[in-house]
């Protein structure tokens, strides 16, 4: 039996789970043959839709060569090619890539690299991290420590290490407070870790590029490292390939995941600047070495798909579509969703959207109920608490944007009127 993450298995069957059998374009098809527009990009990983012929072909061609060979000490052609191609587009100076399989691991690696960077430079005392309120960086213990807790992770708090925490994007003064704390703690900070522009898992809380840029400058002034976690925002979601670009940031460490393979295979990467990487050079097997690695880091199948995916992002003009469709979505939400008395706020950067609901009391599970109604209308949505997330694949069409808004509007009306089917959980 499968044990589903973030899922109460005792009530699993009562929540009418979809079992997906196959996909076509932007639609998922379940075992009953019903079609759903994948309006959450399969939990934010899918970029170009499903079953993309070019990605399928890249995968098959690589499988005919070699599926995987270790990147610990040795190399693999396609992984080297991917690193070279990514180095041209990531906002990191002299980029070096440490590949892994999950976003949380990209963050773990960044933490260890940032910590050891100062050890290698023989700078004492820089062993703390500053992270923001409402932050989410993954579910491993290091990334959970950076995250701002919440009901789901409270049980693990005794396992986590302390961080310096300043308010997140929900506080209009967050950047001033972060800059002040960075200056005050300069001597003890190994790194500052942020999700540039959008705190996704917090419910799509948004910052302005100027505020994010100021925090980057504060890091430079304090001489601490800046880690940009673009696991969610990377690969086009906000309208540029990376959100850091809009904030004029050149982070010392960049975390990538999710969309890196277009949502095909598990791959992530910690990208280090040349300056950071140089601090790890030294004697063979010496103490400056980064003693960290994962069995499947730099998987060749994933690398082949990621490489082709990068080419398609460019050749298909995907980012232009994100910007056009984001404007269309923004206008429709302003007209048909934001005025609803059951909606508290609509937040959006590019094709990352959070529609925060305003339930009259706690415990009504409106987020889940609205999404269930949207699913019944053939649009797959999944909430974060009472925030309904919309994150369609990047080539989404104007008709599909309309389909999403139609389904959401209908779902909101039904749930607000208490007319939806009762659910046990
Ligand atoms: C900003 C950010 N960092 C890290 C992660 C963790 O990535 P993964 O689920 O691949 O471990 C997520 C996942 O949503 C994320 O949004």
CSV table of C-alpha atoms and ligand atoms in Angstrom, one decimal:
chain,number,residue,atom,x,y,z
A,1,UNK,CA,0.0,0.0,0.0
A,2,UNK,CA,1.2,3.5,-0.7
A,3,UNK,CA,1.6,5.9,2.3
A,4,UNK,CA,0.7,9.3,0.9
A,5,UNK,CA,2.7,12.3,2.3
A,6,UNK,CA,0.8,15.1,4.0
A,7,UNK,CA,-2.3,12.8,4.0
A,8,UNK,CA,-4.3,11.3,6.8
A,9,UNK,CA,-4.4,7.7,5.6
A,10,UNK,CA,-7.4,6.8,7.9
A,11,UNK,CA,-9.6,9.2,5.9
A,12,UNK,CA,-7.8,8.9,2.6
A,13,UNK,CA,-10.7,7.1,0.8
A,14,UNK,CA,-13.3,9.6,2.1
A,15,UNK,CA,-11.6,12.4,0.3
A,16,UNK,CA,-12.2,11.0,-3.1
A,17,UNK,CA,-8.6,10.9,-4.2
A,18,UNK,CA,-7.9,10.9,-7.9
A,19,UNK,CA,-5.8,8.0,-9.3
A,20,UNK,CA,-4.2,9.3,-12.4
A,21,UNK,CA,-3.5,6.8,-15.2
A,22,UNK,CA,-2.1,9.0,-18.0
A,23,UNK,CA,-2.0,12.5,-19.3
A,24,UNK,CA,-2.4,14.5,-22.5
A,25,UNK,CA,-1.0,18.1,-22.8
A,26,UNK,CA,-2.1,20.0,-19.8
A,27,UNK,CA,-4.8,17.4,-18.8
A,28,UNK,CA,-4.5,14.5,-16.4
A,29,UNK,CA,-6.7,11.5,-17.0
A,30,UNK,CA,-7.9,9.3,-14.2
A,31,UNK,CA,-8.6,5.6,-14.1
A,32,UNK,CA,-12.2,6.3,-14.9
A,33,UNK,CA,-11.2,8.2,-18.0
A,34,UNK,CA,-12.2,11.6,-16.5
A,35,UNK,CA,-10.0,14.6,-17.5
A,36,UNK,CA,-8.7,17.3,-15.3
A,37,UNK,CA,-6.8,20.5,-16.3
A,38,UNK,CA,-3.6,20.3,-14.2
A,39,UNK,CA,-4.0,23.8,-12.7
A,40,UNK,CA,-1.4,23.1,-9.9
A,41,UNK,CA,1.2,21.8,-12.4
A,42,UNK,CA,1.3,18.6,-10.4
A,43,UNK,CA,2.4,20.4,-7.2
A,44,UNK,CA,4.3,23.1,-9.0
A,45,UNK,CA,6.7,20.9,-10.9
A,46,UNK,CA,5.3,20.7,-14.3
A,47,UNK,CA,6.2,23.5,-16.7
A,48,UNK,CA,5.4,22.6,-20.3
A,49,UNK,CA,2.5,20.2,-19.8
A,50,UNK,CA,2.6,16.4,-19.8
A,51,UNK,CA,3.7,14.0,-22.4
A,52,UNK,CA,5.8,16.6,-24.3
A,53,UNK,CA,7.1,14.7,-27.4
A,54,UNK,CA,10.6,16.3,-27.3
A,55,UNK,CA,11.1,15.5,-23.6
A,56,UNK,CA,9.8,12.0,-24.1
A,57,UNK,CA,12.3,11.6,-26.9
A,58,UNK,CA,15.2,13.0,-24.9
A,59,UNK,CA,14.4,10.6,-22.1
A,60,UNK,CA,14.3,7.6,-24.5
A,61,UNK,CA,17.5,8.6,-26.3
A,62,UNK,CA,19.3,8.9,-23.0
A,63,UNK,CA,17.9,5.6,-21.7
A,64,UNK,CA,19.5,4.0,-24.8
A,65,UNK,CA,22.9,5.4,-23.8
A,66,UNK,CA,23.0,5.1,-20.0
A,67,UNK,CA,20.4,5.8,-17.3
A,68,UNK,CA,22.7,6.6,-14.4
A,69,UNK,CA,26.3,6.7,-13.5
A,70,UNK,CA,27.6,8.1,-10.3
A,71,UNK,CA,28.7,11.8,-10.2
A,72,UNK,CA,30.8,11.2,-7.0
A,73,UNK,CA,34.3,11.6,-8.3
A,74,UNK,CA,33.3,10.7,-11.9
A,75,UNK,CA,31.4,12.5,-14.7
A,76,UNK,CA,28.7,11.9,-17.2
A,77,UNK,CA,28.5,13.7,-20.6
A,78,UNK,CA,24.9,14.8,-20.4
A,79,UNK,CA,25.3,16.1,-16.8
A,80,UNK,CA,28.3,18.1,-17.8
A,81,UNK,CA,26.3,19.5,-20.8
A,82,UNK,CA,23.4,20.4,-18.5
A,83,UNK,CA,25.7,22.2,-16.1
A,84,UNK,CA,27.3,24.2,-19.0
A,85,UNK,CA,23.8,25.1,-20.4
A,86,UNK,CA,22.5,26.1,-17.0
A,87,UNK,CA,25.6,28.2,-16.2
A,88,UNK,CA,24.6,30.4,-19.1
A,89,UNK,CA,21.2,31.3,-17.6
A,90,UNK,CA,21.4,31.1,-13.8
A,91,UNK,CA,21.9,34.5,-12.0
A,92,UNK,CA,25.0,33.2,-10.3
A,93,UNK,CA,28.6,34.4,-11.1
A,94,UNK,CA,30.8,31.5,-12.2
A,95,UNK,CA,28.2,28.9,-11.4
A,96,UNK,CA,29.1,25.4,-10.1
A,97,UNK,CA,26.4,22.7,-9.8
A,98,UNK,CA,25.9,20.2,-7.0
A,99,UNK,CA,23.0,18.0,-8.2
A,100,UNK,CA,20.6,16.1,-6.0
A,101,UNK,CA,17.0,14.9,-6.4
A,102,UNK,CA,14.7,17.0,-4.2
A,103,UNK,CA,14.3,20.7,-3.4
A,104,UNK,CA,14.8,20.2,0.3
A,105,UNK,CA,18.1,18.5,-0.4
A,106,UNK,CA,19.2,21.5,-2.6
A,107,UNK,CA,18.5,23.6,0.5
A,108,UNK,CA,20.3,21.2,2.9
A,109,UNK,CA,23.3,21.3,0.6
A,110,UNK,CA,23.3,25.1,0.5
A,111,UNK,CA,23.2,25.2,4.3
A,112,UNK,CA,26.2,22.9,4.6
A,113,UNK,CA,28.2,24.7,1.9
A,114,UNK,CA,27.5,28.1,3.5
A,115,UNK,CA,28.6,26.8,6.9
A,116,UNK,CA,31.7,25.1,5.6
A,117,UNK,CA,32.6,28.1,3.4
A,118,UNK,CA,33.4,30.2,6.5
A,119,UNK,CA,35.2,27.2,8.2
A,120,UNK,CA,37.4,26.8,5.1
A,121,UNK,CA,38.2,30.5,5.1
A,122,UNK,CA,39.1,30.2,8.8
A,123,UNK,CA,36.5,32.9,9.8
A,124,UNK,CA,35.2,32.1,13.3
A,125,UNK,CA,31.7,32.6,14.6
A,126,UNK,CA,29.7,32.7,11.3
A,127,UNK,CA,27.5,29.7,12.1
A,128,UNK,CA,23.9,31.1,12.2
A,129,UNK,CA,21.3,31.5,9.5
A,130,UNK,CA,18.7,34.2,9.1
A,131,UNK,CA,15.4,33.0,7.6
A,132,UNK,CA,12.0,34.7,7.3
A,133,UNK,CA,8.7,34.3,9.0
A,134,UNK,CA,6.3,32.1,7.0
A,135,UNK,CA,9.3,30.6,5.2
A,136,UNK,CA,9.1,27.1,3.7
A,137,UNK,CA,12.2,25.3,2.4
A,138,UNK,CA,11.3,21.6,2.5
A,139,UNK,CA,10.8,18.8,5.0
A,140,UNK,CA,14.3,17.5,5.9
A,141,UNK,CA,15.5,18.6,9.3
A,142,UNK,CA,17.8,21.3,8.1
A,143,UNK,CA,15.3,22.8,5.7
A,144,UNK,CA,12.6,22.5,8.3
A,145,UNK,CA,14.8,24.4,10.7
A,146,UNK,CA,14.8,27.3,8.2
A,147,UNK,CA,11.1,27.0,7.8
A,148,UNK,CA,8.7,28.9,10.1
A,149,UNK,CA,7.1,25.9,11.7
A,150,UNK,CA,3.3,25.7,11.6
A,151,UNK,CA,1.0,22.9,12.6
A,152,UNK,CA,2.5,20.4,10.3
A,153,UNK,CA,6.0,20.6,11.5
A,154,UNK,CA,5.5,21.5,15.2
A,155,UNK,CA,6.1,17.9,16.2
A,156,UNK,CA,9.6,18.0,14.8
A,157,UNK,CA,10.6,21.3,16.5
A,158,UNK,CA,12.8,19.6,19.1
A,159,UNK,CA,14.9,18.2,16.3
A,160,UNK,CA,15.4,21.5,14.6
A,161,UNK,CA,18.3,24.0,15.1
A,162,UNK,CA,17.5,27.6,16.0
A,163,UNK,CA,17.8,30.4,13.3
A,164,UNK,CA,17.5,34.2,13.5
A,165,UNK,CA,14.0,34.9,12.3
A,166,UNK,CA,12.6,38.2,11.0
A,167,UNK,CA,9.0,38.7,9.6
A,168,UNK,CA,8.0,37.3,6.2
A,169,UNK,CA,6.3,39.0,3.2
A,170,UNK,CA,3.0,39.4,5.0
A,171,UNK,CA,4.5,42.2,7.1
A,172,UNK,CA,4.9,45.4,4.9
A,173,UNK,CA,8.0,46.3,6.9
A,174,UNK,CA,9.6,42.9,6.4
A,175,UNK,CA,12.6,44.2,4.4
A,176,UNK,CA,13.5,47.0,6.8
A,177,UNK,CA,13.4,44.5,9.7
A,178,UNK,CA,15.5,41.9,7.8
A,179,UNK,CA,18.1,44.5,6.8
A,180,UNK,CA,18.4,45.7,10.4
A,181,UNK,CA,18.8,42.2,11.7
A,182,UNK,CA,21.4,41.3,9.0
A,183,UNK,CA,23.4,44.4,10.0
A,184,UNK,CA,23.0,43.6,13.8
A,185,UNK,CA,24.0,39.9,13.4
A,186,UNK,CA,26.6,40.4,10.6
A,187,UNK,CA,29.5,38.7,12.5
A,188,UNK,CA,27.5,35.6,13.3
A,189,UNK,CA,25.6,35.0,10.1
A,190,UNK,CA,26.8,32.2,7.7
A,191,UNK,CA,24.0,33.1,5.3
A,192,UNK,CA,20.6,34.7,4.8
A,193,UNK,CA,18.0,32.4,3.1
A,194,UNK,CA,15.1,33.8,1.2
A,195,UNK,CA,12.4,32.7,-1.3
A,196,UNK,CA,12.7,35.7,-3.8
A,197,UNK,CA,9.5,37.4,-4.7
A,198,UNK,CA,7.0,34.7,-3.5
A,199,UNK,CA,6.8,32.7,-0.3
A,200,UNK,CA,4.9,29.9,-2.1
A,201,UNK,CA,4.0,27.4,0.6
A,202,UNK,CA,2.9,30.2,2.9
A,203,UNK,CA,0.1,30.8,0.5
A,204,UNK,CA,1.8,32.8,-2.2
A,205,UNK,CA,2.8,35.8,0.0
A,206,UNK,CA,4.4,38.3,-2.4
A,207,UNK,CA,7.2,40.8,-2.0
A,208,UNK,CA,8.2,43.7,-4.3
A,209,UNK,CA,11.4,43.3,-6.3
A,210,UNK,CA,12.8,46.5,-4.6
A,211,UNK,CA,12.4,45.1,-1.1
A,212,UNK,CA,14.0,41.8,-2.0
A,213,UNK,CA,16.9,43.7,-3.7
A,214,UNK,CA,17.5,45.7,-0.5
A,215,UNK,CA,17.9,42.5,1.5
A,216,UNK,CA,20.4,41.3,-1.1
A,217,UNK,CA,22.3,44.5,-0.7
A,218,UNK,CA,22.2,44.2,3.1
A,219,UNK,CA,23.8,40.8,2.8
A,220,UNK,CA,26.6,42.3,0.7
A,221,UNK,CA,27.1,45.1,3.2
A,222,UNK,CA,27.3,42.6,6.1
A,223,UNK,CA,29.6,40.3,4.1
A,224,UNK,CA,27.3,37.4,4.6
A,225,UNK,CA,26.2,34.9,2.0
A,226,UNK,CA,22.8,35.1,0.3
A,227,UNK,CA,21.0,31.9,-0.5
A,228,UNK,CA,18.0,32.2,-2.9
A,229,UNK,CA,15.7,29.3,-2.7
A,230,UNK,CA,14.1,29.2,-6.2
A,231,UNK,CA,12.8,25.7,-5.9
A,232,UNK,CA,9.3,27.1,-6.5
A,233,UNK,CA,9.9,30.3,-8.3
A,234,UNK,CA,12.5,29.0,-10.7
A,235,UNK,CA,12.0,28.0,-14.4
A,236,UNK,CA,9.6,30.7,-15.4
A,237,UNK,CA,6.7,30.8,-12.9
A,238,UNK,CA,7.0,34.5,-12.1
A,239,UNK,CA,7.5,35.6,-15.8
A,240,UNK,CA,11.3,35.5,-15.8
A,241,UNK,CA,13.4,32.3,-15.8
A,242,UNK,CA,14.4,33.1,-12.2
A,243,UNK,CA,12.7,35.5,-9.8
A,244,UNK,CA,16.1,36.7,-8.6
A,245,UNK,CA,16.5,38.4,-12.0
A,246,UNK,CA,13.6,40.7,-11.3
A,247,UNK,CA,15.2,41.6,-8.0
A,248,UNK,CA,18.6,42.3,-9.6
A,249,UNK,CA,20.1,39.6,-7.3
A,250,UNK,CA,23.3,37.6,-7.9
A,251,UNK,CA,23.0,35.1,-5.0
A,252,UNK,CA,26.1,33.3,-3.7
A,253,UNK,CA,24.0,30.1,-3.5
A,254,UNK,CA,20.9,29.3,-5.5
A,255,UNK,CA,18.6,26.3,-4.9
A,256,UNK,CA,16.8,24.8,-7.9
A,257,UNK,CA,14.3,21.9,-8.1
A,258,UNK,CA,10.7,21.2,-9.2
A,259,UNK,CA,10.6,22.7,-12.7
A,260,UNK,CA,14.2,21.9,-13.6
A,261,UNK,CA,13.2,18.8,-15.6
A,262,UNK,CA,9.8,20.2,-16.6
A,263,UNK,CA,8.2,18.0,-14.0
A,264,UNK,CA,9.4,14.8,-15.5
A,265,UNK,CA,12.1,13.4,-13.1
A,266,UNK,CA,13.4,14.1,-9.6
A,267,UNK,CA,16.3,16.5,-9.9
A,268,UNK,CA,17.5,19.5,-7.9
A,269,UNK,CA,20.7,21.5,-7.7
A,270,UNK,CA,22.6,23.7,-5.4
A,271,UNK,CA,24.3,26.3,-7.5
A,272,UNK,CA,27.4,27.9,-5.9
A,273,UNK,CA,29.3,31.0,-7.2
A,274,UNK,CA,32.9,30.6,-8.2
A,275,UNK,CA,33.9,32.6,-5.1
A,276,UNK,CA,32.1,30.1,-2.8
A,277,UNK,CA,33.4,27.1,-4.8
A,278,UNK,CA,37.0,28.3,-4.7
A,279,UNK,CA,36.9,28.2,-0.8
A,280,UNK,CA,36.6,24.4,-1.1
A,281,UNK,CA,39.7,23.9,-3.2
A,282,UNK,CA,42.6,22.3,-1.4
A,283,UNK,CA,44.6,19.1,-0.8
A,284,UNK,CA,43.2,15.8,-2.1
A,285,UNK,CA,41.0,14.3,0.6
A,286,UNK,CA,41.8,17.3,2.7
A,287,UNK,CA,39.5,19.1,5.1
A,288,UNK,CA,38.4,21.7,2.6
A,289,UNK,CA,36.5,19.1,0.6
A,290,UNK,CA,32.7,19.1,0.7
A,291,UNK,CA,32.0,15.6,2.1
A,292,UNK,CA,28.4,15.4,0.9
A,293,UNK,CA,26.7,13.5,-1.9
A,294,UNK,CA,23.7,11.5,-2.9
A,295,UNK,CA,23.5,8.2,-4.8
A,296,UNK,CA,21.2,9.7,-7.5
A,297,UNK,CA,22.7,13.2,-7.6
A,298,UNK,CA,23.2,14.1,-11.3
A,299,UNK,CA,21.0,11.3,-12.7
A,300,UNK,CA,21.7,11.1,-16.5
A,301,UNK,CA,18.0,10.5,-17.5
A,302,UNK,CA,16.9,13.6,-15.5
A,303,UNK,CA,19.8,15.6,-16.9
A,304,UNK,CA,18.9,14.7,-20.5
A,305,UNK,CA,15.3,15.8,-19.9
A,306,UNK,CA,16.5,19.0,-18.1
A,307,UNK,CA,18.8,19.9,-21.0
A,308,UNK,CA,16.0,19.5,-23.6
A,309,UNK,CA,13.6,21.3,-21.3
A,310,UNK,CA,15.9,24.3,-21.2
A,311,UNK,CA,16.1,24.4,-25.0
A,312,UNK,CA,12.3,24.3,-25.2
A,313,UNK,CA,11.8,27.1,-22.7
A,314,UNK,CA,13.9,29.2,-25.0
A,315,UNK,CA,12.7,28.0,-28.5
A,316,UNK,CA,9.0,28.1,-27.6
A,317,UNK,CA,8.9,31.6,-26.2
A,318,UNK,CA,7.4,30.2,-23.0
A,319,UNK,CA,8.2,33.3,-20.8
A,320,UNK,CA,6.3,35.6,-23.1
A,321,UNK,CA,3.2,33.4,-22.7
A,322,UNK,CA,3.6,33.4,-18.9
A,323,UNK,CA,3.5,37.2,-18.9
A,324,UNK,CA,0.5,37.4,-21.3
A,325,UNK,CA,-1.5,34.7,-19.5
A,326,UNK,CA,-0.6,36.2,-16.1
A,327,UNK,CA,-2.2,39.5,-17.2
A,328,UNK,CA,-5.3,37.8,-18.5
A,329,UNK,CA,-5.6,35.8,-15.2
A,330,UNK,CA,-5.0,38.8,-13.1
A,331,UNK,CA,-7.8,40.7,-14.9
A,332,UNK,CA,-10.3,37.8,-14.7
A,333,UNK,CA,-9.5,37.3,-11.0
A,334,UNK,CA,-10.0,41.0,-10.3
A,335,UNK,CA,-13.3,41.0,-12.1
A,336,UNK,CA,-14.8,37.7,-11.0
A,337,UNK,CA,-13.1,36.3,-7.9
A,338,UNK,CA,-11.6,39.2,-5.8
A,339,UNK,CA,-15.1,40.9,-5.3
A,340,UNK,CA,-16.6,37.8,-3.9
A,341,UNK,CA,-17.5,38.2,-0.2
A,342,UNK,CA,-15.9,34.8,0.5
A,343,UNK,CA,-12.5,35.9,-0.8
A,344,UNK,CA,-10.1,37.9,1.5
A,345,UNK,CA,-7.3,38.6,-0.9
A,346,UNK,CA,-5.9,37.5,-4.3
A,347,UNK,CA,-2.1,37.4,-4.6
A,348,UNK,CA,-0.2,36.9,-7.8
A,349,UNK,CA,3.3,37.0,-9.3
A,350,UNK,CA,3.3,35.7,-12.9
A,351,UNK,CA,1.5,32.3,-12.9
A,352,UNK,CA,1.8,31.8,-9.2
A,353,UNK,CA,-1.5,32.7,-7.5
A,354,UNK,CA,-3.0,32.4,-4.1
A,355,UNK,CA,-6.7,33.1,-3.5
A,356,UNK,CA,-7.1,33.5,0.2
A,357,UNK,CA,-10.6,32.7,1.4
A,358,UNK,CA,-12.5,34.4,4.2
A,359,UNK,CA,-14.4,31.6,6.0
A,360,UNK,CA,-16.8,33.0,8.7
A,361,UNK,CA,-15.3,30.7,11.3
A,362,UNK,CA,-12.4,28.3,11.8
A,363,UNK,CA,-12.6,24.6,10.9
A,364,UNK,CA,-14.9,24.9,7.9
A,365,UNK,CA,-12.2,23.6,5.5
A,366,UNK,CA,-13.2,26.0,2.8
A,367,UNK,CA,-9.9,25.6,1.0
A,368,UNK,CA,-10.3,21.9,0.7
A,369,UNK,CA,-14.0,22.2,-0.2
A,370,UNK,CA,-13.5,24.8,-2.9
A,371,UNK,CA,-10.8,22.6,-4.5
A,372,UNK,CA,-13.0,19.5,-4.3
A,373,UNK,CA,-15.8,21.5,-6.2
A,374,UNK,CA,-13.2,22.7,-8.8
A,375,UNK,CA,-12.1,19.1,-9.3
A,376,UNK,CA,-15.7,18.1,-9.8
A,377,UNK,CA,-15.7,20.7,-12.6
A,378,UNK,CA,-12.6,19.1,-14.2
A,379,UNK,CA,-10.0,21.5,-12.9
A,380,UNK,CA,-7.4,20.1,-10.5
A,381,UNK,CA,-6.7,22.4,-7.6
A,382,UNK,CA,-5.1,21.8,-4.2
A,383,UNK,CA,-5.3,24.3,-1.3
A,384,UNK,CA,-2.8,25.4,1.3
A,385,UNK,CA,-5.1,25.7,4.2
A,386,UNK,CA,-7.7,28.3,3.2
A,387,UNK,CA,-5.6,29.6,0.3
A,388,UNK,CA,-6.6,28.1,-3.1
A,389,UNK,CA,-3.4,27.9,-5.2
A,390,UNK,CA,-3.6,28.4,-9.0
A,391,UNK,CA,-0.4,27.5,-10.8
A,392,UNK,CA,-1.1,26.4,-14.3
A,393,UNK,CA,1.6,25.0,-16.7
A,394,UNK,CA,3.5,27.8,-18.4
A,395,UNK,CA,2.1,27.3,-22.0
A,396,UNK,CA,-1.5,27.6,-20.6
A,397,UNK,CA,-3.9,28.9,-23.3
A,398,UNK,CA,-6.5,31.7,-22.9
A,399,UNK,CA,-9.3,29.2,-23.0
A,400,UNK,CA,-7.7,27.2,-20.2
A,401,UNK,CA,-7.3,30.3,-18.1
A,402,UNK,CA,-11.0,30.9,-18.6
A,403,UNK,CA,-11.7,27.3,-17.7
A,404,UNK,CA,-9.8,27.7,-14.4
A,405,UNK,CA,-11.6,30.9,-13.4
A,406,UNK,CA,-15.0,29.4,-14.4
A,407,UNK,CA,-14.4,26.4,-12.2
A,408,UNK,CA,-13.1,28.5,-9.3
A,409,UNK,CA,-16.0,31.0,-9.5
A,410,UNK,CA,-18.5,28.1,-9.5
A,411,UNK,CA,-16.8,26.3,-6.7
A,412,UNK,CA,-16.7,29.5,-4.5
A,413,UNK,CA,-20.4,30.0,-5.0
A,414,UNK,CA,-21.3,26.5,-4.1
A,415,UNK,CA,-19.2,26.4,-1.0
A,416,UNK,CA,-20.2,29.9,0.2
A,417,UNK,CA,-23.9,28.8,-0.1
A,418,UNK,CA,-23.1,25.6,1.8
A,419,UNK,CA,-24.4,23.5,-1.1
A,420,UNK,CA,-21.4,21.3,-1.6
A,421,UNK,CA,-21.4,17.5,-0.8
A,422,UNK,CA,-20.5,16.7,2.8
A,423,UNK,CA,-17.1,15.2,3.4
A,424,UNK,CA,-15.9,13.4,6.5
A,425,UNK,CA,-12.6,15.3,6.5
B,1,LIG,C1,10.7,27.3,-1.8
B,1,LIG,C2,10.7,25.8,-1.6
B,1,LIG,N1,11.9,25.2,-1.2
B,1,LIG,C3,12.0,23.9,-1.1
B,1,LIG,C4,10.9,23.1,-1.3
B,1,LIG,C5,11.0,21.6,-1.1
B,1,LIG,O1,11.1,20.9,-2.3
B,1,LIG,P1,10.9,19.3,-2.4
B,1,LIG,O2,9.4,19.1,-2.1
B,1,LIG,O3,11.3,19.0,-3.8
B,1,LIG,O4,11.8,18.7,-1.4
B,1,LIG,C6,9.7,23.6,-1.7
B,1,LIG,C7,8.5,22.8,-2.0
B,1,LIG,O5,7.4,23.2,-2.2
B,1,LIG,C8,9.6,25.0,-1.9
B,1,LIG,O6,8.4,25.6,-2.3
